[in-house]
PDB file of C-alpha atoms in Angstrom:
ATOM      1  CA  MET A   1     114.411 110.800 112.913  1.00 47.00           C
ATOM      2  CA  THR A   2     116.469 110.130 109.781  1.00 48.00           C
ATOM      3  CA  SER A   3     115.173 110.316 107.055  1.00 49.00           C
ATOM      4  CA  GLU A   4     116.114 108.650 102.997  1.00 49.00           C
ATOM      5  CA  VAL A   5     115.331 109.036  99.664  1.00 48.00           C
ATOM      6  CA  VAL A   6     113.791 105.794  98.361  1.00 46.00           C
ATOM      7  CA  GLN A   7     113.692 105.546  94.264  1.00 48.00           C
ATOM      8  CA  LEU A   8     110.691 103.826  93.560  1.00 47.00           C
ATOM      9  CA  GLU A   9     109.723 102.588  89.915  1.00 52.00           C
ATOM     10  CA  LEU A  10     105.853 101.744  90.068  1.00 50.00           C
ATOM     11  CA  GLU A  11     103.799 100.338  86.738  1.00 65.00           C
ATOM     12  CA  ASP A  12     100.621  99.740  88.113  1.00 69.00           C
ATOM     13  CA  PRO A  13      98.387 102.796  89.671  1.00 73.00           C
ATOM     14  CA  ARG A  14      98.460 101.039  93.045  1.00 77.00           C
ATOM     15  CA  GLU A  15     101.342 101.037  93.420  1.00 83.00           C
ATOM     16  CA  ALA A  16     102.542 104.149  93.851  1.00 86.00           C
ATOM     17  CA  ARG A  17      99.327 104.397  96.012  1.00 90.00           C
ATOM     18  CA  VAL A  18     100.128 101.451  98.258  1.00 92.00           C
ATOM     19  CA  ALA A  19     104.001 102.375  98.493  1.00 92.00           C
ATOM     20  CA  SER A  20     102.709 106.269  99.755  1.00 94.00           C
ATOM     21  CA  ASP A  21      99.810 104.301 102.363  1.00 96.00           C
ATOM     22  CA  ILE A  22     103.217 102.432 103.801  1.00 96.00           C
ATOM     23  CA  ILE A  23     104.624 105.589 103.896  1.00 95.00           C
ATOM     24  CA  ASP A  24     101.961 107.082 105.675  1.00 96.00           C
ATOM     25  CA  LEU A  25     101.355 103.979 107.853  1.00 97.00           C
ATOM     26  CA  LEU A  26     105.155 104.243 108.748  1.00 95.00           C
ATOM     27  CA  TYR A  27     105.366 107.949 110.177  1.00 96.00           C
ATOM     28  CA  PHE A  28     101.949 107.684 111.922  1.00 97.00           C
ATOM     29  CA  TYR A  29     103.709 104.421 113.439  1.00 95.00           C
ATOM     30  CA  LYS A  30     106.891 106.422 114.221  1.00 94.00           C
ATOM     31  CA  THR A  31     104.673 109.723 115.791  1.00 95.00           C
ATOM     32  CA  GLY A  32     101.842 109.387 115.866  1.00 94.00           C
ATOM     33  CA  LEU A  33     100.592 111.711 113.732  1.00 95.00           C
ATOM     34  CA  GLY A  34      98.075 111.703 111.160  1.00 94.00           C
ATOM     35  CA  ARG A  35      94.131 111.619 110.596  1.00 93.00           C
ATOM     36  CA  GLN A  36      93.068 108.168 112.490  1.00 93.00           C
ATOM     37  CA  ARG A  37      90.904 107.788 110.152  1.00 93.00           C
ATOM     38  CA  ASP A  38      92.660 107.993 107.263  1.00 95.00           C
ATOM     39  CA  ILE A  39      95.289 105.484 108.877  1.00 96.00           C
ATOM     40  CA  VAL A  40      92.685 102.930 109.536  1.00 96.00           C
ATOM     41  CA  ALA A  41      91.694 103.232 105.918  1.00 95.00           C
ATOM     42  CA  LYS A  42      95.060 103.370 104.422  1.00 96.00           C
ATOM     43  CA  MET A  43      95.506  99.357 106.869  1.00 97.00           C
ATOM     44  CA  ARG A  44      92.595  98.558 105.575  1.00 96.00           C
ATOM     45  CA  PHE A  45      94.121  98.978 101.405  1.00 95.00           C
ATOM     46  CA  VAL A  46      97.485  97.996 102.082  1.00 96.00           C
ATOM     47  CA  ILE A  47      96.395  94.727 103.428  1.00 97.00           C
ATOM     48  CA  GLU A  48      93.722  94.123 101.077  1.00 96.00           C
ATOM     49  CA  THR A  49      96.290  94.953  98.386  1.00 94.00           C
ATOM     50  CA  TYR A  50      98.551  92.775  99.725  1.00 95.00           C
ATOM     51  CA  CYS A  51      96.435  90.077  99.859  1.00 96.00           C
ATOM     52  CA  THR A  52      95.119  89.946  96.728  1.00 94.00           C
ATOM     53  CA  TRP A  53      98.878  90.527  94.545  1.00 93.00           C
ATOM     54  CA  THR A  54     100.826  88.296  97.273  1.00 94.00           C
ATOM     55  CA  TYR A  55      97.898  85.451  96.565  1.00 96.00           C
ATOM     56  CA  PRO A  56      96.633  86.432  93.001  1.00 93.00           C
ATOM     57  CA  GLY A  57      95.080  82.940  92.686  1.00 93.00           C
ATOM     58  CA  PHE A  58      92.828  83.265  95.487  1.00 95.00           C
ATOM     59  CA  PHE A  59      91.763  86.962  95.626  1.00 96.00           C
ATOM     60  CA  GLY A  60      90.849  89.541  93.744  1.00 92.00           C
ATOM     61  CA  SER A  61      91.370  93.289  93.309  1.00 88.00           C
ATOM     62  CA  ASP A  62      87.392  93.323  93.875  1.00 92.00           C
ATOM     63  CA  ASP A  63      88.145  91.578  97.275  1.00 95.00           C
ATOM     64  CA  THR A  64      87.790  93.360 100.819  1.00 95.00           C
ATOM     65  CA  LEU A  65      89.289  92.831 104.201  1.00 96.00           C
ATOM     66  CA  ALA A  66      86.108  90.909 105.027  1.00 96.00           C
ATOM     67  CA  SER A  67      85.576  89.053 102.048  1.00 96.00           C
ATOM     68  CA  ILE A  68      89.404  87.802 102.103  1.00 97.00           C
ATOM     69  CA  VAL A  69      88.884  86.979 106.049  1.00 97.00           C
ATOM     70  CA  GLU A  70      86.104  84.661 104.740  1.00 97.00           C
ATOM     71  CA  LYS A  71      87.699  83.380 102.108  1.00 97.00           C
ATOM     72  CA  ILE A  72      90.568  82.177 104.059  1.00 97.00           C
ATOM     73  CA  ARG A  73      88.521  81.105 107.297  1.00 97.00           C
ATOM     74  CA  SER A  74      86.307  79.282 104.675  1.00 96.00           C
ATOM     75  CA  THR A  75      89.125  77.257 102.766  1.00 95.00           C
ATOM     76  CA  GLY A  76      90.785  76.264 106.378  1.00 95.00           C
ATOM     77  CA  GLU A  77      93.850  75.206 106.599  1.00 95.00           C
ATOM     78  CA  GLN A  78      94.934  74.404 103.437  1.00 95.00           C
ATOM     79  CA  HIS A  79      94.449  77.920 101.952  1.00 96.00           C
ATOM     80  CA  PRO A  80      98.445  79.358 101.199  1.00 96.00           C
ATOM     81  CA  ALA A  81      96.977  82.637 104.007  1.00 96.00           C
ATOM     82  CA  CYS A  82      95.627  80.939 106.801  1.00 96.00           C
ATOM     83  CA  ALA A  83      98.711  81.625 109.308  1.00 96.00           C
ATOM     84  CA  LEU A  84      97.440  85.171 108.404  1.00 96.00           C
ATOM     85  CA  LEU A  85      93.710  84.487 109.306  1.00 97.00           C
ATOM     86  CA  ASP A  86      94.031  85.367 113.031  1.00 97.00           C
ATOM     87  CA  GLU A  87      95.814  88.871 112.099  1.00 97.00           C
ATOM     88  CA  LEU A  88      93.488  90.027 109.483  1.00 97.00           C
ATOM     89  CA  ASP A  89      90.900  88.847 111.362  1.00 97.00           C
ATOM     90  CA  ASP A  90      91.391  91.288 114.155  1.00 97.00           C
ATOM     91  CA  ILE A  91      92.804  94.594 111.592  1.00 97.00           C
ATOM     92  CA  HIS A  92      89.240  93.842 110.261  1.00 96.00           C
ATOM     93  CA  ASP A  93      87.484  93.257 113.249  1.00 95.00           C
ATOM     94  CA  TYR A  94      89.105  97.100 115.017  1.00 95.00           C
ATOM     95  CA  SER A  95      88.992  98.693 111.748  1.00 93.00           C
ATOM     96  CA  ARG A  96      85.578  97.437 110.032  1.00 90.00           C
ATOM     97  CA  ASP A  97      83.837 100.224 113.488  1.00 82.00           C
ATOM     98  CA  TYR A  98      85.659 103.366 112.320  1.00 80.00           C
ATOM     99  CA  LEU A  99      84.887 103.294 108.417  1.00 74.00           C
ATOM    100  CA  ARG A 100      81.415 102.563 108.819  1.00 59.00           C
ATOM    101  CA  GLY A 101      79.539 105.537 106.975  1.00 55.00           C
ATOM    102  CA  ASP A 102      76.175 105.671 108.873  1.00 49.00           C
ATOM    103  CA  ASP A 103      76.778 108.918 110.396  1.00 49.00           C
ATOM    104  CA  PRO A 104      79.398 111.099 108.573  1.00 50.00           C
ATOM    105  CA  ALA A 105      78.701 113.777 110.996  1.00 49.00           C
ATOM    106  CA  GLY A 106      78.890 111.927 114.378  1.00 45.00           C
ATOM    107  CA  ASP A 107      81.172 109.781 114.237  1.00 52.00           C
ATOM    108  CA  ALA A 108      83.844 111.562 112.492  1.00 55.00           C
ATOM    109  CA  THR A 109      84.964 113.426 115.443  1.00 60.00           C
ATOM    110  CA  GLU A 110      85.406 110.339 117.479  1.00 69.00           C
ATOM    111  CA  VAL A 111      89.071 110.476 118.973  1.00 79.00           C
ATOM    112  CA  LEU A 112      90.696 106.740 118.537  1.00 88.00           C
ATOM    113  CA  ASP A 113      92.978 105.357 121.031  1.00 92.00           C
ATOM    114  CA  ILE A 114      96.264 106.160 119.722  1.00 94.00           C
ATOM    115  CA  LYS A 115      97.943 103.557 121.587  1.00 96.00           C
ATOM    116  CA  GLU A 116      95.422 100.620 120.315  1.00 96.00           C
ATOM    117  CA  LEU A 117      95.687 102.596 116.326  1.00 96.00           C
ATOM    118  CA  THR A 118      99.774 102.391 117.052  1.00 96.00           C
ATOM    119  CA  GLY A 119      99.558  98.592 117.479  1.00 96.00           C
ATOM    120  CA  PHE A 120      97.268  97.809 114.803  1.00 97.00           C
ATOM    121  CA  VAL A 121      99.592  99.815 112.262  1.00 97.00           C
ATOM    122  CA  ARG A 122     102.608  97.949 113.706  1.00 96.00           C
ATOM    123  CA  ARG A 123     101.074  94.746 113.339  1.00 96.00           C
ATOM    124  CA  THR A 124      99.491  95.835 109.250  1.00 96.00           C
ATOM    125  CA  LEU A 125     102.927  96.570 108.305  1.00 96.00           C
ATOM    126  CA  LYS A 126     105.170  93.587 109.951  1.00 94.00           C
ATOM    127  CA  ILE A 127     101.835  91.160 107.639  1.00 94.00           C
ATOM    128  CA  VAL A 128     103.496  93.274 104.312  1.00 94.00           C
ATOM    129  CA  ASN A 129     106.914  93.309 105.342  1.00 91.00           C
ATOM    130  CA  ALA A 130     107.517  97.149 105.231  1.00 91.00           C
ATOM    131  CA  ILE A 131     109.595  96.621 108.696  1.00 82.00           C
ATOM    132  CA  PRO A 132     110.052  92.854 109.731  1.00 59.00           C
ATOM    133  CA  ASN A 133     111.799  93.575 113.095  1.00 65.00           C
ATOM    134  CA  LEU A 134     109.461  96.026 114.806  1.00 52.00           C
ATOM    135  CA  PRO A 135     109.130  95.236 118.658  1.00 56.00           C
TER     136      PRO A 135
END
């Protein structure tokens, strides 16, 4: 694995968090290393932020992945993010099961399927154009 230094000029604090989370997602994608539930949370944050920044007239900074999916679905084909609906819906369905805080002691130790999680990380990275040519 090669490494490269990238200089970023980040003005909004969310930009720094998104950049850091994308790096963590890329690292997980390449190595499978990372706290699995943190990876799921980072996937959601990166996608939510991408959608609010890419479609500012359609989503607000308080929109969650669930509300983003619902807004696209209710608007239909006229929504500029309509092409992302199936992917966003799949990622939402997958990730919401691992973010519930109902039983923090019980589910927090559940091991996620690495292959499945890696697939969802790949899909997330493709949506946000972090790596356009992922297999």
